[in-house]
CSV table of C-alpha atoms and ligand atoms in Angstrom, one decimal:
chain,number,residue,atom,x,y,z
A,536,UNK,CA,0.0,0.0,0.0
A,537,UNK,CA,1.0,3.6,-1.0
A,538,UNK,CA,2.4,5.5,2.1
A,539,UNK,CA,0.4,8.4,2.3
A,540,UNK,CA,0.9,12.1,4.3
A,541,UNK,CA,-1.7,13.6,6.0
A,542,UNK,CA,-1.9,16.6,8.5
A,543,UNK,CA,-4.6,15.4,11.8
A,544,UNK,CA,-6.1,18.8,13.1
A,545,UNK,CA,-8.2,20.0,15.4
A,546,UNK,CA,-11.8,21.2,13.9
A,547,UNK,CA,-11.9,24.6,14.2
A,548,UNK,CA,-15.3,27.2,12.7
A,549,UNK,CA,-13.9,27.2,9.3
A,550,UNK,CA,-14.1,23.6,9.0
A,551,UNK,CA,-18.2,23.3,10.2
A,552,UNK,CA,-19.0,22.8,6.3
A,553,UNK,CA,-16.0,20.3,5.4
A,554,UNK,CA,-16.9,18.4,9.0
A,555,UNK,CA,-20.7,18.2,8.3
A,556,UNK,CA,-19.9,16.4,5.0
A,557,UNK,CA,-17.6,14.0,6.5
A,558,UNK,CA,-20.3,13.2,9.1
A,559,UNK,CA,-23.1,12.4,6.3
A,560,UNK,CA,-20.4,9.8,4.9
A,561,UNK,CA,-20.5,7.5,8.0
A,562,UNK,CA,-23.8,8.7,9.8
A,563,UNK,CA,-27.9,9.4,8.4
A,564,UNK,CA,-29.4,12.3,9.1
A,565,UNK,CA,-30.1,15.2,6.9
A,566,UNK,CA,-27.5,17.8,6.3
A,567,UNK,CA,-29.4,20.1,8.4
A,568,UNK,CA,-29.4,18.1,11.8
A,569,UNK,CA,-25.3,17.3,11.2
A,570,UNK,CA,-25.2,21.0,10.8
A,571,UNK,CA,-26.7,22.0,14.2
A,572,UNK,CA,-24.4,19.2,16.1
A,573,UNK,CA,-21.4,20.2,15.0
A,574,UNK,CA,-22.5,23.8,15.9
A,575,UNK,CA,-23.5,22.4,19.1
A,576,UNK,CA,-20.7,20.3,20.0
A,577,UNK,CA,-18.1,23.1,18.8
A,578,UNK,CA,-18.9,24.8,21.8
A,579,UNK,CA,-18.4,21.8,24.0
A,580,UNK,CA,-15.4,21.5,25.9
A,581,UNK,CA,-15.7,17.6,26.6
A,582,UNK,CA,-16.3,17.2,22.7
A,583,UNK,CA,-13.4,16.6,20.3
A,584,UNK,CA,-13.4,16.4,16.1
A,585,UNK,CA,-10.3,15.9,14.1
A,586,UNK,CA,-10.1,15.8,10.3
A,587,UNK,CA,-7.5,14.2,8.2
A,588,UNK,CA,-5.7,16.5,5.2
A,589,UNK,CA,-3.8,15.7,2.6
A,590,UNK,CA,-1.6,17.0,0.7
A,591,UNK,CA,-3.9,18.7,-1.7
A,592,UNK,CA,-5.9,20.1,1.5
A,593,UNK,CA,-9.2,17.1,0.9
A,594,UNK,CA,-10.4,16.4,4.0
A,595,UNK,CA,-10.1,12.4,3.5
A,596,UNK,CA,-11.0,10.9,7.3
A,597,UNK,CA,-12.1,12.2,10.8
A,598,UNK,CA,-12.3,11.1,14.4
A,599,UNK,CA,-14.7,12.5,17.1
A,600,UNK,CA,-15.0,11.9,20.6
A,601,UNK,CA,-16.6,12.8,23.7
A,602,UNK,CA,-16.4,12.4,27.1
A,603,UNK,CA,-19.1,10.3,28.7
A,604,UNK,CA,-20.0,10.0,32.2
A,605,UNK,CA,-19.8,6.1,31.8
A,606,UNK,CA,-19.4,3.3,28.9
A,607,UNK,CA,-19.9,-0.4,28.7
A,608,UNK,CA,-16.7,-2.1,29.4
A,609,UNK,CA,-15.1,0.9,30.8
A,610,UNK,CA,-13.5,1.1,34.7
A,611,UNK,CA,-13.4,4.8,34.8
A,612,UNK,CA,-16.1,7.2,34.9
A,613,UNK,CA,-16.5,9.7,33.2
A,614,UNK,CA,-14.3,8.2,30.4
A,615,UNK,CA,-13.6,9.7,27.1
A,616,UNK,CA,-15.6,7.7,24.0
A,617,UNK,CA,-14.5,7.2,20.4
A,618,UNK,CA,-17.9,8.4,19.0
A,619,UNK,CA,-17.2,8.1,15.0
A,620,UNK,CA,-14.4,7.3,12.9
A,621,UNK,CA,-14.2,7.3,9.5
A,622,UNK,CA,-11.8,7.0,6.0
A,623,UNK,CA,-12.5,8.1,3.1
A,624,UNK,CA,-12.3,4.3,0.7
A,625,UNK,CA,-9.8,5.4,-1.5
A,626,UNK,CA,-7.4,6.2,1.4
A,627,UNK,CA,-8.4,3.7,3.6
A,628,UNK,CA,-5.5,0.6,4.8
A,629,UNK,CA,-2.6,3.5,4.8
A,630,UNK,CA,-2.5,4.0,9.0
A,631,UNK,CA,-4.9,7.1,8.1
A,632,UNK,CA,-7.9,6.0,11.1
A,633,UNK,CA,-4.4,4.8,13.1
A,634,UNK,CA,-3.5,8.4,13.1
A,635,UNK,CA,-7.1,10.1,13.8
A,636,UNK,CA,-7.4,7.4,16.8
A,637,UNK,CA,-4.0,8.6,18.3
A,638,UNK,CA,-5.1,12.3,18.0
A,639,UNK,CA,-8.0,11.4,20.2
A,640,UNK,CA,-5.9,9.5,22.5
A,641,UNK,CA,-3.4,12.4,23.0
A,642,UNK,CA,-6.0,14.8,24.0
A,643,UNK,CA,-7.6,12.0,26.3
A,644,UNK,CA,-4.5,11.8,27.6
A,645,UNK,CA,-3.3,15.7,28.3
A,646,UNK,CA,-6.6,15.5,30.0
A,647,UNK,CA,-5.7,12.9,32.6
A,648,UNK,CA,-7.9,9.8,31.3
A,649,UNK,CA,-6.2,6.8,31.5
A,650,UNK,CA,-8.4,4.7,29.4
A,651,UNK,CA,-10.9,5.4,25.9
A,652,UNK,CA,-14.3,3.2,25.2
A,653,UNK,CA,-15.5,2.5,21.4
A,654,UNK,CA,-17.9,0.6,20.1
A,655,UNK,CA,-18.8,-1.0,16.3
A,656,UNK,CA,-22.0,-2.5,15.0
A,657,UNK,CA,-21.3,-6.5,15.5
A,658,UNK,CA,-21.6,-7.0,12.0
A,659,UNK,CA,-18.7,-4.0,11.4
A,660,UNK,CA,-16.0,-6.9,11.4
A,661,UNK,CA,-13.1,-4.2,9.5
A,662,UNK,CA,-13.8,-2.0,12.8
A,663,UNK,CA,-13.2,-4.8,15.2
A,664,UNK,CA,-9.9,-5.5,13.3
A,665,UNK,CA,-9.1,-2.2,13.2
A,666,UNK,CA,-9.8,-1.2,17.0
A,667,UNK,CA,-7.6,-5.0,17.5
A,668,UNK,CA,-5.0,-2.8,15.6
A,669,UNK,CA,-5.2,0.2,17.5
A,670,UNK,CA,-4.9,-1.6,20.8
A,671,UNK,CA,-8.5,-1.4,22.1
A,672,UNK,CA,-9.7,-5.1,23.8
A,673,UNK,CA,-13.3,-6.7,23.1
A,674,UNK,CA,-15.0,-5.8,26.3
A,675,UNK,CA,-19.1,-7.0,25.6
A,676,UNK,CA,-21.3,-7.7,22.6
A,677,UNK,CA,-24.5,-5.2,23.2
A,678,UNK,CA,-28.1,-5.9,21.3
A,679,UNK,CA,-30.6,-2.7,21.4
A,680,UNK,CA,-33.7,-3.2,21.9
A,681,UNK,CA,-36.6,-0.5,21.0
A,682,UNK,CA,-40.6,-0.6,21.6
A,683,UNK,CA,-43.0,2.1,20.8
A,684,UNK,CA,-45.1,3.6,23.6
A,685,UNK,CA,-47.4,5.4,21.3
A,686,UNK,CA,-51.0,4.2,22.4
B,506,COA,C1,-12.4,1.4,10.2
B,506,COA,C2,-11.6,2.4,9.4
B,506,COA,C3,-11.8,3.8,10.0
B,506,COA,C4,-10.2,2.0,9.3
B,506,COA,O1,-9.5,3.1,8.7
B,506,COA,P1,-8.0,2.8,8.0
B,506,COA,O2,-7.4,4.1,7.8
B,506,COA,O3,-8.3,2.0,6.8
B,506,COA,O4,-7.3,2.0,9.1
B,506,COA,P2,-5.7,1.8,9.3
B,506,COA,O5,-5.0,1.9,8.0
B,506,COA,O6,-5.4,2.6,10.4
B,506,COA,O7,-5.7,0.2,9.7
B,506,COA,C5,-5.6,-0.2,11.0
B,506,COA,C6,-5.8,-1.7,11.0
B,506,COA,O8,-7.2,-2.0,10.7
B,506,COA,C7,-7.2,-3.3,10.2
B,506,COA,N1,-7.9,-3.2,8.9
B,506,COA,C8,-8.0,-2.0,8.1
B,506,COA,N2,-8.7,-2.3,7.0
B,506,COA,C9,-9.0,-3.6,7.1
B,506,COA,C10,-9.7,-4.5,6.2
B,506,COA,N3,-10.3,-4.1,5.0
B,506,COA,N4,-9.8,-5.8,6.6
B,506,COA,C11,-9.3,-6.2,7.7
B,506,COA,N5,-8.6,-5.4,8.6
B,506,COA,C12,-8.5,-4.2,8.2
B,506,COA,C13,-5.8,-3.8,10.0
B,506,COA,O9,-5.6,-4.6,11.2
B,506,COA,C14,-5.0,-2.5,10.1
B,506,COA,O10,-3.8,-2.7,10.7
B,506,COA,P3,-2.5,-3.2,9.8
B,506,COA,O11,-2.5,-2.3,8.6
B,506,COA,O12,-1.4,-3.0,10.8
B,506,COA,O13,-2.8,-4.6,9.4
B,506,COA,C15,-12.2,2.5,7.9
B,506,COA,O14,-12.2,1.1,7.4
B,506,COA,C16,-13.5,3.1,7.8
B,506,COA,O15,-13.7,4.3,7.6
B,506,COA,N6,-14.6,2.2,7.8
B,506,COA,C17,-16.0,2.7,7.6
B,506,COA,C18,-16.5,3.4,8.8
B,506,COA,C19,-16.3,2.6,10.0
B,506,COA,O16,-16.6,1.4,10.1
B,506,COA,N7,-15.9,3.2,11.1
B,506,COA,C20,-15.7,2.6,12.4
B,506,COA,C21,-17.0,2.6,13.1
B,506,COA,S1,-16.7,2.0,14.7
């Protein structure tokens, strides 16, 4: 595989737009409820978005997180959460999600967390080898459950 250079930055305003797209790749929901998350989480300080660049300035992957005040399989609480991760296909096998994951973990880290929860649909069997790859451990298998209460 092609070795490939990318800057990992921090999401700041300019990049609301550029983010929001990125979002609609891995996520549903219309352009307009993206928009007002990212506006909402901007101005959270326990909420974290990096965006992969490369060379040609494309934003080709991104990584958000949040700090929750407990996850699944997690000892600590709160405990910072790898909410969404995502490469853009063309790019994807060159250490690119490797990279947005350790951005994540840095600022976990400057924080004083000593651990970081993630989760992946059971069926998502690339992101279980992937978080494998990253260092993450299997903690529990999770099925949701949903009933309507409209009467
Ligand atoms: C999961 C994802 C982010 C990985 O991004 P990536 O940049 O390709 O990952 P990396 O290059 O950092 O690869 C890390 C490891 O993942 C594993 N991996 C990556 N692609 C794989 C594939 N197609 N099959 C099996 N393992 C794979 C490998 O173990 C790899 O380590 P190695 O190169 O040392 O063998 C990317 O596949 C993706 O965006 N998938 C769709 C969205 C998604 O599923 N997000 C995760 C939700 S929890």
């Amino acid at each position: 595989m092609e070795k490939m250079d990318v800057l990992i930055k921090r999401v700041v305003t300019q990049d609301q737009g550029t983010w929001v797209g990125l979002r609609r790749k891995l996520w549903s929901g219309s352009k307009k409820m993206h928009a007002a998350e990212v506006r909402d989480f901007s101005s959270k300080r326990n909420f974290i978005c990096f965006i992969a660049w490369d060379e040609d300035k494309k934003a080709v992957g991104f990584s958000e997180a949040s700090i929750r005040p407990f996850a699944n399989g997690c000892k600590e609480r709160p405990v910072p959460f790898l909410e969404g991760l995502w490469v853009d296909p063309r790019f994807r096998g060159r250490k690119i999600g490797k990279k947005l994951v350790g951005a994540v973990e840095n600022w976990a880290i400057k924080r004083g967390f000593r651990e970081i929860g993630s989760d992946a649909l059971i069926s998502n069997k690339v992101a279980h080898c992937a978080h494998t790859a990253y260092g993450f451990k299997e903690t529990e298998r999770v099925v949701y459950f949903r009933k309507s209460l409209i009467r």
